mmCIF file of C-alpha atoms in Angstrom:
data_model
loop_
_atom_site.group_PDB
_atom_site.id
_atom_site.type_symbol
_atom_site.label_atom_id
_atom_site.label_comp_id
_atom_site.label_asym_id
_atom_site.label_seq_id
_atom_site.Cartn_x
_atom_site.Cartn_y
_atom_site.Cartn_z
ATOM 1 C CA MET A 976 0.000 0.000 0.000
ATOM 2 C CA ARG A 977 1.498 3.300 -1.083
ATOM 3 C CA LYS A 978 0.799 6.405 0.964
ATOM 4 C CA LEU A 979 1.382 10.037 0.116
ATOM 5 C CA THR A 980 2.552 12.362 2.869
ATOM 6 C CA LEU A 981 -0.065 15.048 2.425
ATOM 7 C CA GLN A 982 1.243 16.953 5.439
ATOM 8 C CA LYS A 983 4.396 17.768 3.465
ATOM 9 C CA SER A 984 2.694 18.304 0.113
ATOM 10 C CA LEU A 985 -0.206 20.626 0.878
ATOM 11 C CA PRO A 986 -0.499 24.099 2.439
ATOM 12 C CA LYS A 987 -1.622 24.278 6.062
ATOM 13 C CA ASP A 988 -4.959 25.924 5.257
ATOM 14 C CA ILE A 989 -5.897 23.073 2.910
ATOM 15 C CA LEU A 990 -4.802 20.465 5.448
ATOM 16 C CA LYS A 991 -7.094 22.121 8.011
ATOM 17 C CA ILE A 992 -10.008 21.789 5.595
ATOM 18 C CA ILE A 993 -9.168 18.144 4.894
ATOM 19 C CA THR A 994 -8.934 17.455 8.641
ATOM 20 C CA LYS A 995 -12.451 18.784 9.136
ATOM 21 C CA ILE A 996 -13.670 16.687 6.223
ATOM 22 C CA ASN A 997 -12.191 13.470 7.582
ATOM 23 C CA ASP A 998 -13.673 14.224 11.021
ATOM 24 C CA ILE A 999 -17.152 14.342 9.490
ATOM 25 C CA ALA A 1000 -16.476 11.384 7.177
ATOM 26 C CA ASP A 1001 -15.541 9.195 10.132
ATOM 27 C CA ARG A 1002 -18.461 10.435 12.220
ATOM 28 C CA LEU A 1003 -20.882 9.547 9.394
ATOM 29 C CA ASN A 1004 -19.013 6.286 8.659
ATOM 30 C CA LEU A 1005 -18.445 7.254 5.024
ATOM 31 C CA ARG A 1006 -15.475 6.639 2.758
ATOM 32 C CA VAL A 1007 -14.206 9.909 1.256
ATOM 33 C CA TYR A 1008 -11.444 10.386 -1.315
ATOM 34 C CA LEU A 1009 -9.499 13.232 -2.848
ATOM 35 C CA VAL A 1010 -9.762 12.566 -6.590
ATOM 36 C CA GLY A 1011 -8.767 13.647 -10.066
ATOM 37 C CA GLY A 1012 -6.483 16.514 -10.981
ATOM 38 C CA PRO A 1013 -5.224 17.288 -7.468
ATOM 39 C CA VAL A 1014 -3.994 13.695 -7.082
ATOM 40 C CA ARG A 1015 -2.341 13.690 -10.499
ATOM 41 C CA ASP A 1016 -0.569 16.956 -9.824
ATOM 42 C CA LEU A 1017 0.618 15.813 -6.406
ATOM 43 C CA LEU A 1018 2.493 13.075 -8.257
ATOM 44 C CA PHE A 1019 3.919 15.658 -10.638
ATOM 45 C CA ARG A 1020 4.794 17.875 -7.648
ATOM 46 C CA ARG A 1021 2.899 20.665 -9.327
ATOM 47 C CA PRO A 1022 0.726 23.080 -7.352
ATOM 48 C CA ASN A 1023 -2.956 22.239 -7.672
ATOM 49 C CA TYR A 1024 -4.961 23.116 -4.625
ATOM 50 C CA ASP A 1025 -8.373 22.190 -5.972
ATOM 51 C CA LEU A 1026 -10.513 20.450 -3.399
ATOM 52 C CA ASP A 1027 -12.315 17.717 -5.299
ATOM 53 C CA PHE A 1028 -13.776 14.899 -3.199
ATOM 54 C CA THR A 1029 -15.797 11.770 -3.936
ATOM 55 C CA VAL A 1030 -17.986 10.108 -1.314
ATOM 56 C CA GLU A 1031 -19.072 6.471 -1.251
ATOM 57 C CA GLY A 1032 -22.590 7.304 -0.174
ATOM 58 C CA ASP A 1033 -24.812 10.373 -0.328
ATOM 59 C CA GLY A 1034 -22.467 13.156 -1.395
ATOM 60 C CA ILE A 1035 -25.110 15.875 -1.117
ATOM 61 C CA ASN A 1036 -26.023 14.932 2.454
ATOM 62 C CA PHE A 1037 -22.320 14.825 3.284
ATOM 63 C CA ALA A 1038 -21.890 18.318 1.806
ATOM 64 C CA LYS A 1039 -24.767 19.610 3.931
ATOM 65 C CA GLU A 1040 -23.195 18.190 7.079
ATOM 66 C CA LEU A 1041 -19.852 19.614 6.063
ATOM 67 C CA ASN A 1042 -21.279 23.057 5.474
ATOM 68 C CA LYS A 1043 -22.634 23.132 9.006
ATOM 69 C CA ARG A 1044 -18.973 23.297 10.003
ATOM 70 C CA PHE A 1045 -17.802 25.679 7.274
ATOM 71 C CA LYS A 1046 -20.881 27.918 7.034
ATOM 72 C CA GLY A 1047 -20.080 28.672 3.415
ATOM 73 C CA ARG A 1048 -22.276 29.001 0.344
ATOM 74 C CA LEU A 1049 -23.692 25.587 -0.551
ATOM 75 C CA ILE A 1050 -25.025 24.723 -4.014
ATOM 76 C CA THR A 1051 -26.363 21.243 -4.777
ATOM 77 C CA TYR A 1052 -27.005 19.472 -8.074
ATOM 78 C CA ARG A 1053 -29.361 16.644 -7.210
ATOM 79 C CA ALA A 1054 -29.488 15.174 -10.747
ATOM 80 C CA PHE A 1055 -25.734 14.530 -10.686
ATOM 81 C CA GLY A 1056 -25.331 13.849 -6.958
ATOM 82 C CA THR A 1057 -22.853 16.711 -6.596
ATOM 83 C CA ALA A 1058 -22.434 19.829 -4.492
ATOM 84 C CA THR A 1059 -20.085 22.775 -4.110
ATOM 85 C CA ILE A 1060 -19.198 24.820 -1.050
ATOM 86 C CA ASP A 1061 -17.654 28.264 -1.442
ATOM 87 C CA PHE A 1062 -15.666 28.858 1.717
ATOM 88 C CA GLN A 1063 -13.068 31.561 2.455
ATOM 89 C CA LYS A 1064 -12.189 32.128 -1.213
ATOM 90 C CA ARG A 1065 -11.936 28.383 -1.796
ATOM 91 C CA ARG A 1066 -14.299 26.047 -3.577
ATOM 92 C CA ILE A 1067 -14.905 22.537 -2.308
ATOM 93 C CA ASP A 1068 -16.400 20.116 -4.848
ATOM 94 C CA ILE A 1069 -18.132 17.046 -3.475
ATOM 95 C CA ALA A 1070 -19.585 14.228 -5.575
ATOM 96 C CA THR A 1071 -21.380 11.007 -4.871
ATOM 97 C CA ALA A 1072 -19.368 8.100 -6.289
ATOM 98 C CA ARG A 1073 -21.284 7.393 -9.482
ATOM 99 C CA ARG A 1074 -21.316 5.431 -12.711
ATOM 100 C CA GLU A 1075 -22.394 7.114 -15.927
ATOM 101 C CA VAL A 1076 -24.568 5.778 -18.753
ATOM 102 C CA TYR A 1077 -24.431 7.554 -22.134
ATOM 103 C CA LYS A 1078 -27.579 7.038 -24.222
ATOM 104 C CA ARG A 1079 -25.895 8.435 -27.321
ATOM 105 C CA PRO A 1080 -22.462 9.810 -28.289
ATOM 106 C CA ALA A 1081 -21.575 13.209 -26.789
ATOM 107 C CA ALA A 1082 -24.755 13.280 -24.671
ATOM 108 C CA TYR A 1083 -24.764 14.241 -21.035
ATOM 109 C CA PRO A 1084 -24.858 11.012 -18.997
ATOM 110 C CA ASP A 1085 -27.432 9.538 -16.683
ATOM 111 C CA VAL A 1086 -25.828 8.742 -13.324
ATOM 112 C CA GLU A 1087 -26.376 6.297 -10.479
ATOM 113 C CA PRO A 1088 -24.470 5.647 -7.221
ATOM 114 C CA CYS A 1089 -21.619 3.141 -7.124
ATOM 115 C CA ASN A 1090 -18.347 2.421 -5.316
ATOM 116 C CA ILE A 1091 -15.036 4.247 -5.756
ATOM 117 C CA LYS A 1092 -13.647 1.704 -8.250
ATOM 118 C CA GLU A 1093 -16.572 2.129 -10.627
ATOM 119 C CA ASP A 1094 -16.448 5.882 -10.148
ATOM 120 C CA LEU A 1095 -12.790 6.022 -11.131
ATOM 121 C CA PHE A 1096 -13.465 3.827 -14.158
ATOM 122 C CA ARG A 1097 -15.706 6.519 -15.664
ATOM 123 C CA ARG A 1098 -12.803 9.012 -15.730
ATOM 124 C CA ASP A 1099 -11.103 10.108 -18.916
ATOM 125 C CA PHE A 1100 -7.522 8.788 -18.546
ATOM 126 C CA THR A 1101 -5.700 6.437 -16.209
ATOM 127 C CA ILE A 1102 -3.519 9.236 -14.790
ATOM 128 C CA ASN A 1103 -6.747 10.954 -13.731
ATOM 129 C CA ALA A 1104 -8.298 7.767 -12.324
ATOM 130 C CA LEU A 1105 -6.391 7.981 -9.043
ATOM 131 C CA ALA A 1106 -7.686 8.740 -5.574
ATOM 132 C CA ILE A 1107 -6.309 9.358 -2.104
ATOM 133 C CA SER A 1108 -8.170 8.198 0.983
ATOM 134 C CA ILE A 1109 -8.663 10.938 3.552
ATOM 135 C CA ASN A 1110 -10.273 8.775 6.236
ATOM 136 C CA LYS A 1111 -8.181 8.679 9.387
ATOM 137 C CA ALA A 1112 -7.638 4.900 9.325
ATOM 138 C CA ASP A 1113 -5.700 5.011 6.030
ATOM 139 C CA PHE A 1114 -5.091 8.723 5.526
ATOM 140 C CA GLY A 1115 -2.998 9.340 2.412
ATOM 141 C CA LYS A 1116 -3.471 5.859 0.895
ATOM 142 C CA LEU A 1117 -3.140 6.061 -2.881
ATOM 143 C CA VAL A 1118 -5.883 4.157 -4.724
ATOM 144 C CA ASP A 1119 -4.900 2.954 -8.209
ATOM 145 C CA PHE A 1120 -7.089 0.250 -9.761
ATOM 146 C CA PHE A 1121 -6.230 0.888 -13.409
ATOM 147 C CA GLY A 1122 -2.492 1.363 -13.738
ATOM 148 C CA GLY A 1123 -2.421 5.134 -13.497
ATOM 149 C CA ILE A 1124 0.916 5.128 -11.666
ATOM 150 C CA ARG A 1125 2.434 2.865 -14.311
ATOM 151 C CA ASP A 1126 1.275 5.175 -17.086
ATOM 152 C CA PHE A 1127 2.467 8.192 -15.121
ATOM 153 C CA LYS A 1128 5.952 6.666 -14.850
ATOM 154 C CA ASN A 1129 5.961 5.725 -18.542
ATOM 155 C CA GLY A 1130 4.645 9.107 -19.675
ATOM 156 C CA LEU A 1131 1.482 7.803 -21.331
ATOM 157 C CA ILE A 1132 -2.024 9.175 -21.837
ATOM 158 C CA ARG A 1133 -4.350 6.153 -21.902
ATOM 159 C CA VAL A 1134 -8.160 6.057 -21.994
ATOM 160 C CA MET A 1135 -10.044 3.859 -19.573
ATOM 161 C CA HIS A 1136 -11.992 1.903 -22.202
ATOM 162 C CA ASN A 1137 -12.582 1.672 -25.957
ATOM 163 C CA LYS A 1138 -15.770 3.768 -25.948
ATOM 164 C CA SER A 1139 -14.212 6.689 -24.088
ATOM 165 C CA PHE A 1140 -14.046 9.127 -27.018
ATOM 166 C CA ILE A 1141 -17.462 8.000 -28.246
ATOM 167 C CA ASP A 1142 -19.050 8.699 -24.866
ATOM 168 C CA ASP A 1143 -17.378 12.087 -24.575
ATOM 169 C CA PRO A 1144 -15.524 13.504 -27.604
ATOM 170 C CA THR A 1145 -14.229 16.450 -25.543
ATOM 171 C CA ARG A 1146 -11.680 13.921 -24.293
ATOM 172 C CA ILE A 1147 -9.962 14.306 -27.681
ATOM 173 C CA PHE A 1148 -9.024 17.856 -26.718
ATOM 174 C CA ARG A 1149 -8.041 16.848 -23.196
ATOM 175 C CA ALA A 1150 -5.817 14.013 -24.413
ATOM 176 C CA VAL A 1151 -3.826 16.462 -26.502
ATOM 177 C CA ARG A 1152 -3.775 19.103 -23.768
ATOM 178 C CA PHE A 1153 -2.340 16.695 -21.175
ATOM 179 C CA GLU A 1154 0.052 15.145 -23.706
ATOM 180 C CA GLN A 1155 1.550 18.532 -24.493
ATOM 181 C CA ARG A 1156 1.446 19.911 -20.955
ATOM 182 C CA TYR A 1157 3.347 17.004 -19.430
ATOM 183 C CA ASN A 1158 5.421 16.091 -22.484
ATOM 184 C CA PHE A 1159 3.767 12.656 -22.494
ATOM 185 C CA LYS A 1160 2.665 10.519 -25.433
ATOM 186 C CA ILE A 1161 -0.830 9.380 -26.271
ATOM 187 C CA GLU A 1162 -0.673 5.591 -25.918
ATOM 188 C CA ARG A 1163 -0.869 3.669 -29.221
ATOM 189 C CA GLN A 1164 -4.362 2.133 -28.853
ATOM 190 C CA THR A 1165 -5.673 5.378 -27.392
ATOM 191 C CA LEU A 1166 -4.311 7.273 -30.393
ATOM 192 C CA LYS A 1167 -6.016 4.796 -32.741
ATOM 193 C CA LEU A 1168 -9.339 5.286 -30.948
ATOM 194 C CA LEU A 1169 -8.893 9.058 -31.018
ATOM 195 C CA LYS A 1170 -8.289 9.084 -34.776
ATOM 196 C CA GLU A 1171 -11.330 6.852 -35.333
ATOM 197 C CA ALA A 1172 -13.468 9.253 -33.302
ATOM 198 C CA VAL A 1173 -12.215 12.222 -35.330
ATOM 199 C CA SER A 1174 -12.717 10.515 -38.697
ATOM 200 C CA GLY A 1175 -16.157 9.380 -37.533
ATOM 201 C CA GLY A 1176 -17.236 12.983 -37.069
ATOM 202 C CA LEU A 1177 -17.847 12.725 -33.337
ATOM 203 C CA ILE A 1178 -16.580 16.229 -32.637
ATOM 204 C CA GLY A 1179 -19.494 17.454 -34.742
ATOM 205 C CA GLU A 1180 -21.826 15.857 -32.174
ATOM 206 C CA LEU A 1181 -20.655 18.340 -29.530
ATOM 207 C CA ASN A 1182 -22.414 21.628 -29.030
ATOM 208 C CA LYS A 1183 -20.387 24.754 -29.699
ATOM 209 C CA GLY A 1184 -20.270 25.712 -26.017
ATOM 210 C CA ARG A 1185 -18.438 22.529 -25.039
ATOM 211 C CA ILE A 1186 -15.933 22.939 -27.873
ATOM 212 C CA ARG A 1187 -15.382 26.579 -26.947
ATOM 213 C CA LYS A 1188 -14.704 25.627 -23.331
ATOM 214 C CA GLU A 1189 -12.040 23.101 -24.370
ATOM 215 C CA ILE A 1190 -10.349 25.633 -26.646
ATOM 216 C CA GLU A 1191 -10.363 28.219 -23.858
ATOM 217 C CA LEU A 1192 -8.617 25.704 -21.602
ATOM 218 C CA ILE A 1193 -6.023 25.022 -24.294
ATOM 219 C CA LEU A 1194 -5.358 28.745 -24.674
ATOM 220 C CA LYS A 1195 -4.556 28.910 -20.946
ATOM 221 C CA GLU A 1196 -1.780 26.339 -21.329
ATOM 222 C CA LYS A 1197 1.854 27.406 -21.139
ATOM 223 C CA ASP A 1198 2.370 26.616 -24.832
ATOM 224 C CA PRO A 1199 -1.054 26.577 -26.523
ATOM 225 C CA ILE A 1200 0.465 26.662 -30.016
ATOM 226 C CA ARG A 1201 1.886 23.146 -29.514
ATOM 227 C CA CYS A 1202 -1.590 21.890 -28.584
ATOM 228 C CA LEU A 1203 -3.233 23.594 -31.551
ATOM 229 C CA ARG A 1204 -0.647 22.228 -33.980
ATOM 230 C CA ARG A 1205 -1.047 18.728 -32.567
ATOM 231 C CA LEU A 1206 -4.828 18.951 -32.978
ATOM 232 C CA GLU A 1207 -4.335 20.154 -36.539
ATOM 233 C CA GLY A 1208 -2.014 17.225 -37.209
ATOM 234 C CA LEU A 1209 -4.719 14.889 -35.927
ATOM 235 C CA MET A 1210 -7.163 16.551 -38.363
ATOM 236 C CA VAL A 1211 -9.415 17.769 -35.567
ATOM 237 C CA TRP A 1212 -9.804 20.900 -37.713
#
């Protein structure tokens, strides 16, 4: 079992927030995990102080209990089982562990509760399908069901399953963005699936707002020109 020493990796104010969260998690007997980008960037030793948590259980109820302690601004999204708390210039994102079902390509998914393994399986890439337990009993335990650490060490961007780009074609943009940001390579089968999605016209299934958002994120990268040229080479446009 690999553990990350969060006490040495995170600022004190964030550790205080996490301590309050694990107090409530243990009191409610719920498993809670730090997930996604913050975990990935801890491995890269890059600053990313997003507070993105997944709860095995009712994430919205957990957020309500948490906000009794923080007294911040709570917004809930019942359809997706998610909530946000704005607290002292920080945003805490809380989600119920959930699986997603896509009725058609590029559609928004229907969701239903599940365990952390299934929740991580719905993520875009293996390096983003990592979690860290924040419960006191195994605080800092790194959860890696799908070889994310292996791909991190080998510098690879790999999708979770063969329908990934079909379910969500915005992942085409994200694959290139992460590849260029971290100087990784898109794994061979993943690249094949990406090209098939592009040639199949799946980007055309996205609404303009979602495409615009992905381009805006690319333009915020340190070297957006590299990303744009890579997308051009892949015949995205």
